[in-house]
PDB file of C-alpha atoms in Angstrom:
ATOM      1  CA  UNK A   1       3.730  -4.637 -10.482  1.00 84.00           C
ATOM      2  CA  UNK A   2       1.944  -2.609 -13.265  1.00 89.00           C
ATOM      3  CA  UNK A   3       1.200   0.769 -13.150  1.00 91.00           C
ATOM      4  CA  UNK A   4       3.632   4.247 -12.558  1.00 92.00           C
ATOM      5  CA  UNK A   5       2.050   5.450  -8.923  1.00 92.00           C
ATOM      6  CA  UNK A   6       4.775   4.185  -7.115  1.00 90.00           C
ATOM      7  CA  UNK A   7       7.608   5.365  -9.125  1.00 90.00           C
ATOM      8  CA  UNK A   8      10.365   6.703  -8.655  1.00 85.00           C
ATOM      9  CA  UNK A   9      10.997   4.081  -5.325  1.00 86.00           C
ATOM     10  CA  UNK A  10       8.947   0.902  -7.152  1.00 88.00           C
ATOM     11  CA  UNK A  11       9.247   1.165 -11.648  1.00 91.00           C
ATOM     12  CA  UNK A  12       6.538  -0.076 -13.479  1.00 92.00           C
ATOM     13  CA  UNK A  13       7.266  -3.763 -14.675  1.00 92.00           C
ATOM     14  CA  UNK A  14       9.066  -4.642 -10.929  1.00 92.00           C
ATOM     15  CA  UNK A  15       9.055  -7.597  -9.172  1.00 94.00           C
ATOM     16  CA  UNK A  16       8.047  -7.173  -5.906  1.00 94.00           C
ATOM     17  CA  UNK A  17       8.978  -9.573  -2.570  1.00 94.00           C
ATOM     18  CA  UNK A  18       6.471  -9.134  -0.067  1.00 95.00           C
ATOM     19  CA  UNK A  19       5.975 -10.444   3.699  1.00 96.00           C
ATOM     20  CA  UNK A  20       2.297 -10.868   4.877  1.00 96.00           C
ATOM     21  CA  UNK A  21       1.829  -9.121   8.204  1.00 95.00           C
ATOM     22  CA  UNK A  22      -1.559  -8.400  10.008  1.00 88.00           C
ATOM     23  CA  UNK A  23      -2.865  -4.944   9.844  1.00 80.00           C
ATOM     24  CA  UNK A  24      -1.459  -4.426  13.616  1.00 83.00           C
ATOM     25  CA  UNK A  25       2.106  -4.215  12.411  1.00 90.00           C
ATOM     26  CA  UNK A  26       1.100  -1.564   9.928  1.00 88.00           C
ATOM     27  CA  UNK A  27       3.853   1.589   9.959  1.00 87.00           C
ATOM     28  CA  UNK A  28       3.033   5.171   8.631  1.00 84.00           C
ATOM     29  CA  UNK A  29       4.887   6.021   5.037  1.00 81.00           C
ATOM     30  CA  UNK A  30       5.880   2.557   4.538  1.00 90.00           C
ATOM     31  CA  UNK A  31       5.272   0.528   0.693  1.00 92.00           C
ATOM     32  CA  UNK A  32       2.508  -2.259   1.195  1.00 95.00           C
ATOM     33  CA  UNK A  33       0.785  -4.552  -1.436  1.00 95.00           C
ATOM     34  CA  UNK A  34      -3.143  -4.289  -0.283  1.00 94.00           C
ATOM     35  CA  UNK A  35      -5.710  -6.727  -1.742  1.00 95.00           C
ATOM     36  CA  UNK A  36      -8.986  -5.786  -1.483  1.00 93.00           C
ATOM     37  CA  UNK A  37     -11.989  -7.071  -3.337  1.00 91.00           C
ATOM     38  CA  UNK A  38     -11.062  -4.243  -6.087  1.00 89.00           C
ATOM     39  CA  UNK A  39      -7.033  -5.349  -6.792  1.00 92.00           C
ATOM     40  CA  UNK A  40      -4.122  -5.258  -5.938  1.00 92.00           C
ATOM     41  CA  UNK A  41      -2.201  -2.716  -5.213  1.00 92.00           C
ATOM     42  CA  UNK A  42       1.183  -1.132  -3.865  1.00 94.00           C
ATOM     43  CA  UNK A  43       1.157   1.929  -2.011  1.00 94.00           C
ATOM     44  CA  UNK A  44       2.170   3.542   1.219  1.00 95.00           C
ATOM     45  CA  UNK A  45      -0.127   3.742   4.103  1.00 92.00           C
ATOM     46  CA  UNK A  46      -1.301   5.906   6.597  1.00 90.00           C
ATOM     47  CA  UNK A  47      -3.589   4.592   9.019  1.00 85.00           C
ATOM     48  CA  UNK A  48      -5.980   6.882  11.083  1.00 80.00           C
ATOM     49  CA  UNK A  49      -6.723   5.445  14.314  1.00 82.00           C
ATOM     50  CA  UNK A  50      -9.796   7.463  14.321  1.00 88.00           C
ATOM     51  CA  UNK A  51     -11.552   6.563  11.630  1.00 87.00           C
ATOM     52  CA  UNK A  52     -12.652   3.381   9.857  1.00 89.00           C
ATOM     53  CA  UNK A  53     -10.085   4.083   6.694  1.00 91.00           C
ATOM     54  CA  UNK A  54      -6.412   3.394   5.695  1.00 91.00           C
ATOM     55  CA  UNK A  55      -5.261   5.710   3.427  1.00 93.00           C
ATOM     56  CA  UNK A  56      -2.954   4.722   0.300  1.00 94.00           C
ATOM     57  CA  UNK A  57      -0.480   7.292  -1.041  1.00 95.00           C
ATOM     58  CA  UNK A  58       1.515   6.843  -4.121  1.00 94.00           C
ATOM     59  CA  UNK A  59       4.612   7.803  -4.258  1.00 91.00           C
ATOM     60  CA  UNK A  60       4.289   9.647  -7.706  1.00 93.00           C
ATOM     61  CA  UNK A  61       2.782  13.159  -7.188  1.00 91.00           C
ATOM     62  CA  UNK A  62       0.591  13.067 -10.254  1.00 93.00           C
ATOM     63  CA  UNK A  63      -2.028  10.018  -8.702  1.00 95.00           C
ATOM     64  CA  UNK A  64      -3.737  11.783  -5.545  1.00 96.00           C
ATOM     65  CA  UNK A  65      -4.289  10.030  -2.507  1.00 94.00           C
ATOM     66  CA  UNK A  66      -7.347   7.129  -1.922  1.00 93.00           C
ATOM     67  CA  UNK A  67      -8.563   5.936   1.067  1.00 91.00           C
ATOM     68  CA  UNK A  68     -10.444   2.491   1.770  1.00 93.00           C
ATOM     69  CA  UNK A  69     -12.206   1.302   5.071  1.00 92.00           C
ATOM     70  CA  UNK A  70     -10.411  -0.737   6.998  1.00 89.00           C
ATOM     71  CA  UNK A  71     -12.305  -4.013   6.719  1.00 90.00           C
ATOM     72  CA  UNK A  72     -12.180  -4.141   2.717  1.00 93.00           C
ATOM     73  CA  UNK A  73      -8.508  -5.066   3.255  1.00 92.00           C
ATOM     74  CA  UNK A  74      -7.844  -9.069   2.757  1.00 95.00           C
ATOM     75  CA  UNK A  75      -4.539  -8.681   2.989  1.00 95.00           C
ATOM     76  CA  UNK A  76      -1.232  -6.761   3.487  1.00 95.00           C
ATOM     77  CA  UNK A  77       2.148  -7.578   2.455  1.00 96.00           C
ATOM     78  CA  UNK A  78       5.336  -5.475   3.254  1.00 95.00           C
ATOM     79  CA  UNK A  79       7.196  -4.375   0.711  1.00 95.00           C
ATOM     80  CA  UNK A  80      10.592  -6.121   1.807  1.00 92.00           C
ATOM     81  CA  UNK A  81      12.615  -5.966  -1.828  1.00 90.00           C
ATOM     82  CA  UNK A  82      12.035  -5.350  -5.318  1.00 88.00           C
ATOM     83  CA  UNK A  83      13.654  -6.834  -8.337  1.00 88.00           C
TER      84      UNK A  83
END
C-alpha cells in the first residue's frame, strides 16, 4: 500500500493480505481495500443503509472523510493481516 491515510494501524510501504467478501458482509470501522474505477484503496467503512454511498474513513486525522455510491465498488477485500 502507498500512501499515509491509514497510518498509524496500516504504514505506508505495507503489504497488505486481503480476503474478498461481498458488500453484505461489510462491518462498520473495519480496514477494507475498495476498487473502484478510480483505484485502489484501503480505508475503513461505514455504510449508510439509507443512502446510495459507503463512506471511507482514514485512519489518519489529517485526510477527511470521502464517500462513493455504492455501485462504483468492484470489489472489497478485508483487511485480514499486514506485513
Amino acid at each position: 500500500i502507498t500512501g499515509d491515510s491509514m497510518e498509524p494501524e496500516i504504514y505506508n510501504g505495507a503489504t497488505i493480505i486481503g480476503i474478498k467478501i461481498s458488500s453484505t458482509e461489510i462491518k462498520d470501522n473495519k480496514s477494507y481495500i475498495i476498487i473502484t474505477n478510480d483505484g485502489v484503496q484501503c480505508k475503513n467503512i461505514r455504510i449508510d443503509e439509507a443512502s446510495e454511498f459507503i463512506y471511507l474513513i482514514s485512519k489518519n486525522e489529517k485526510y477527511p472523510p470521502k464517500h462513493v455510491k455504492k455501485e462504483e465498488v468492484l470489489e472489497i477485500w478485508e483487511v485480514w493481516k499486514t506485513l
